[in-house]
PDB file of C-alpha atoms in Angstrom:
ATOM      1  CA  MET A   1      53.069   8.539  28.723  1.00  0.00           C
ATOM      2  CA  MET A   2      49.969   9.770  26.931  1.00  0.00           C
ATOM      3  CA  GLU A   3      48.505  13.272  26.916  1.00  0.00           C
ATOM      4  CA  ILE A   4      45.035  14.150  25.659  1.00  0.00           C
ATOM      5  CA  LEU A   5      44.901  17.373  23.640  1.00  0.00           C
ATOM      6  CA  HIS A   6      41.885  19.635  23.285  1.00  0.00           C
ATOM      7  CA  THR A   7      41.100  23.052  21.848  1.00  0.00           C
ATOM      8  CA  GLU A   8      37.919  25.090  21.605  1.00  0.00           C
ATOM      9  CA  LYS A   9      39.127  26.170  18.134  1.00  0.00           C
ATOM     10  CA  ALA A  10      38.163  22.805  16.639  1.00  0.00           C
ATOM     11  CA  PRO A  11      34.907  20.880  17.013  1.00  0.00           C
ATOM     12  CA  ALA A  12      34.489  18.099  19.549  1.00  0.00           C
ATOM     13  CA  VAL A  13      31.818  15.823  18.114  1.00  0.00           C
ATOM     14  CA  GLY A  14      31.841  12.512  19.935  1.00  0.00           C
ATOM     15  CA  PRO A  15      33.220  10.404  22.763  1.00  0.00           C
ATOM     16  CA  TYR A  16      36.870  10.653  21.689  1.00  0.00           C
ATOM     17  CA  SER A  17      39.838  12.982  22.011  1.00  0.00           C
ATOM     18  CA  GLN A  18      40.603  15.580  19.358  1.00  0.00           C
ATOM     19  CA  ALA A  19      44.192  14.355  19.584  1.00  0.00           C
ATOM     20  CA  VAL A  20      46.455  12.223  21.720  1.00  0.00           C
ATOM     21  CA  GLU A  21      50.188  12.693  22.137  1.00  0.00           C
ATOM     22  CA  ALA A  22      52.323   9.647  22.920  1.00  0.00           C
ATOM     23  CA  ASN A  23      56.074   9.127  22.600  1.00  0.00           C
ATOM     24  CA  GLY A  24      56.580  12.246  20.480  1.00  0.00           C
ATOM     25  CA  PHE A  25      53.729  11.462  18.087  1.00  0.00           C
ATOM     26  CA  VAL A  26      50.486  13.423  17.915  1.00  0.00           C
ATOM     27  CA  PHE A  27      47.505  11.507  16.554  1.00  0.00           C
ATOM     28  CA  VAL A  28      44.787  13.907  15.382  1.00  0.00           C
ATOM     29  CA  SER A  29      41.314  12.400  15.194  1.00  0.00           C
ATOM     30  CA  GLY A  30      39.388  12.753  11.952  1.00  0.00           C
ATOM     31  CA  GLN A  31      38.318  16.349  11.429  1.00  0.00           C
ATOM     32  CA  LEU A  32      35.176  17.239   9.510  1.00  0.00           C
ATOM     33  CA  GLY A  33      34.329  20.535   7.870  1.00  0.00           C
ATOM     34  CA  LEU A  34      32.494  21.715  10.975  1.00  0.00           C
ATOM     35  CA  ILE A  35      32.814  25.371  11.894  1.00  0.00           C
ATOM     36  CA  PRO A  36      33.884  25.438  15.573  1.00  0.00           C
ATOM     37  CA  ASP A  37      32.065  28.669  16.481  1.00  0.00           C
ATOM     38  CA  THR A  38      28.674  27.518  15.226  1.00  0.00           C
ATOM     39  CA  GLY A  39      28.866  23.733  14.926  1.00  0.00           C
ATOM     40  CA  ALA A  40      27.486  24.080  11.397  1.00  0.00           C
ATOM     41  CA  MET A  41      28.881  22.090   8.512  1.00  0.00           C
ATOM     42  CA  ALA A  42      30.545  24.114   5.761  1.00  0.00           C
ATOM     43  CA  HIS A  43      28.369  23.830   2.658  1.00  0.00           C
ATOM     44  CA  SER A  44      30.540  22.734  -0.260  1.00  0.00           C
ATOM     45  CA  LEU A  45      33.312  20.190  -0.701  1.00  0.00           C
ATOM     46  CA  ALA A  46      35.835  23.009  -1.082  1.00  0.00           C
ATOM     47  CA  ALA A  47      34.628  24.780   2.063  1.00  0.00           C
ATOM     48  CA  GLN A  48      34.554  21.525   4.042  1.00  0.00           C
ATOM     49  CA  THR A  49      38.071  20.638   2.908  1.00  0.00           C
ATOM     50  CA  VAL A  50      39.396  24.043   3.962  1.00  0.00           C
ATOM     51  CA  GLN A  51      37.576  23.868   7.304  1.00  0.00           C
ATOM     52  CA  ALA A  52      38.714  20.296   8.007  1.00  0.00           C
ATOM     53  CA  LEU A  53      42.325  21.325   7.341  1.00  0.00           C
ATOM     54  CA  GLU A  54      41.918  24.421   9.528  1.00  0.00           C
ATOM     55  CA  ASN A  55      40.548  22.175  12.275  1.00  0.00           C
ATOM     56  CA  VAL A  56      43.584  19.885  11.943  1.00  0.00           C
ATOM     57  CA  ILE A  57      45.839  22.947  12.209  1.00  0.00           C
ATOM     58  CA  SER A  58      44.007  24.160  15.326  1.00  0.00           C
ATOM     59  CA  VAL A  59      44.406  20.796  17.018  1.00  0.00           C
ATOM     60  CA  LEU A  60      48.094  20.595  16.072  1.00  0.00           C
ATOM     61  CA  LYS A  61      48.653  24.059  17.554  1.00  0.00           C
ATOM     62  CA  THR A  62      47.664  22.708  20.978  1.00  0.00           C
ATOM     63  CA  ALA A  63      50.877  20.649  20.775  1.00  0.00           C
ATOM     64  CA  ASN A  64      52.876  23.571  19.307  1.00  0.00           C
ATOM     65  CA  LEU A  65      53.027  21.754  15.978  1.00  0.00           C
ATOM     66  CA  GLY A  66      51.888  22.574  12.445  1.00  0.00           C
ATOM     67  CA  LEU A  67      51.319  20.944   9.081  1.00  0.00           C
ATOM     68  CA  LYS A  68      55.090  20.807   8.519  1.00  0.00           C
ATOM     69  CA  ASP A  69      55.230  18.274  11.365  1.00  0.00           C
ATOM     70  CA  VAL A  70      52.649  15.928   9.817  1.00  0.00           C
ATOM     71  CA  VAL A  71      54.092  12.615   8.642  1.00  0.00           C
ATOM     72  CA  LYS A  72      50.858  10.850   7.595  1.00  0.00           C
ATOM     73  CA  THR A  73      47.287  11.761   6.752  1.00  0.00           C
ATOM     74  CA  THR A  74      44.221   9.685   6.068  1.00  0.00           C
ATOM     75  CA  CYS A  75      41.607  11.426   3.953  1.00  0.00           C
ATOM     76  CA  LEU A  76      38.076  10.166   3.514  1.00  0.00           C
ATOM     77  CA  LEU A  77      35.767  11.406   0.771  1.00  0.00           C
ATOM     78  CA  ALA A  78      32.056  10.795   0.392  1.00  0.00           C
ATOM     79  CA  ASN A  79      32.529  10.772  -3.385  1.00  0.00           C
ATOM     80  CA  MET A  80      35.745   9.941  -5.239  1.00  0.00           C
ATOM     81  CA  GLU A  81      34.614  12.236  -8.052  1.00  0.00           C
ATOM     82  CA  ASP A  82      35.627  15.056  -5.676  1.00  0.00           C
ATOM     83  CA  PHE A  83      39.229  13.814  -5.545  1.00  0.00           C
ATOM     84  CA  SER A  84      40.686  16.380  -7.969  1.00  0.00           C
ATOM     85  CA  LEU A  85      39.219  19.404  -6.186  1.00  0.00           C
ATOM     86  CA  PHE A  86      40.101  17.952  -2.782  1.00  0.00           C
ATOM     87  CA  ASN A  87      43.657  17.262  -3.942  1.00  0.00           C
ATOM     88  CA  GLU A  88      44.054  20.817  -5.262  1.00  0.00           C
ATOM     89  CA  ILE A  89      43.063  22.359  -1.911  1.00  0.00           C
ATOM     90  CA  TYR A  90      45.088  19.827   0.088  1.00  0.00           C
ATOM     91  CA  ALA A  91      48.183  20.622  -2.004  1.00  0.00           C
ATOM     92  CA  GLN A  92      47.761  24.360  -1.337  1.00  0.00           C
ATOM     93  CA  TYR A  93      47.907  23.692   2.399  1.00  0.00           C
ATOM     94  CA  PHE A  94      50.840  21.292   2.392  1.00  0.00           C
ATOM     95  CA  GLY A  95      52.905  22.895  -0.391  1.00  0.00           C
ATOM     96  CA  ASP A  96      56.272  21.208  -0.804  1.00  0.00           C
ATOM     97  CA  HIS A  97      55.831  19.234   2.416  1.00  0.00           C
ATOM     98  CA  LYS A  98      54.279  15.963   1.313  1.00  0.00           C
ATOM     99  CA  PRO A  99      53.449  13.576   4.135  1.00  0.00           C
ATOM    100  CA  ALA A 100      52.496   9.984   3.414  1.00  0.00           C
ATOM    101  CA  ARG A 101      48.771   9.796   2.686  1.00  0.00           C
ATOM    102  CA  SER A 102      45.859   7.469   2.122  1.00  0.00           C
ATOM    103  CA  CYS A 103      42.749   8.821   0.432  1.00  0.00           C
ATOM    104  CA  PHE A 104      39.663   6.835  -0.318  1.00  0.00           C
ATOM    105  CA  ALA A 105      35.906   7.063  -0.672  1.00  0.00           C
ATOM    106  CA  VAL A 106      33.611   5.716   2.016  1.00  0.00           C
ATOM    107  CA  ALA A 107      29.917   4.901   1.987  1.00  0.00           C
ATOM    108  CA  HIS A 108      28.965   7.556   4.529  1.00  0.00           C
ATOM    109  CA  LEU A 109      30.678  10.070   6.811  1.00  0.00           C
ATOM    110  CA  PRO A 110      29.383  11.423  10.135  1.00  0.00           C
ATOM    111  CA  LYS A 111      26.934  14.337   9.922  1.00  0.00           C
ATOM    112  CA  ASP A 112      26.696  13.789   6.131  1.00  0.00           C
ATOM    113  CA  ALA A 113      30.135  15.338   5.698  1.00  0.00           C
ATOM    114  CA  LEU A 114      31.792  15.270   2.297  1.00  0.00           C
ATOM    115  CA  VAL A 115      35.346  14.974   3.673  1.00  0.00           C
ATOM    116  CA  GLU A 116      37.180  13.904   6.830  1.00  0.00           C
ATOM    117  CA  ILE A 117      40.909  14.294   7.483  1.00  0.00           C
ATOM    118  CA  GLU A 118      43.016  12.715  10.220  1.00  0.00           C
ATOM    119  CA  ALA A 119      46.725  13.278  10.766  1.00  0.00           C
ATOM    120  CA  ILE A 120      49.766  11.945  12.548  1.00  0.00           C
ATOM    121  CA  ALA A 121      52.472  14.452  13.436  1.00  0.00           C
ATOM    122  CA  VAL A 122      55.842  13.982  15.107  1.00  0.00           C
ATOM    123  CA  ARG A 123      58.090  16.214  17.199  1.00  0.00           C
TER     124      ARG A 123
END
C-alpha cells in the first residue's frame, strides 16, 4: 500500500508528491532551498542548504519521522566547489547519525537552485 504525504510547511513545486510512504519506507522528493511561506529561494548556498534540510524535516514530520530515521540521501549541487561548505552544514544536521549518501554536481537545478536534497527514511 502506498500513501502520499503532504505538508504546507514545505514547498510543493511541481507535478509530484513531496513524499510517498510504501512498505515502511518514506521517499522524500528532492527539496530545494525554497522558503515555504513565501516561495522565494534562499539567497546563498548556506541558506539554501539549511532551508532544503528544514524542508526535508518538515516532510518527514508528516510521517512522524525525523532525520534519525533517514537511511539514504541524494544531494545535488550546482557547483562542486561548494562541497565543503555544504558538507559542514549537512554534518551539523545529521550529527553522529550518518545515512548512506550520494553527492554530486549537476549542470542545472530547478529554479536556479544551488542545492537539492532527497531522502529515504524507514520506520
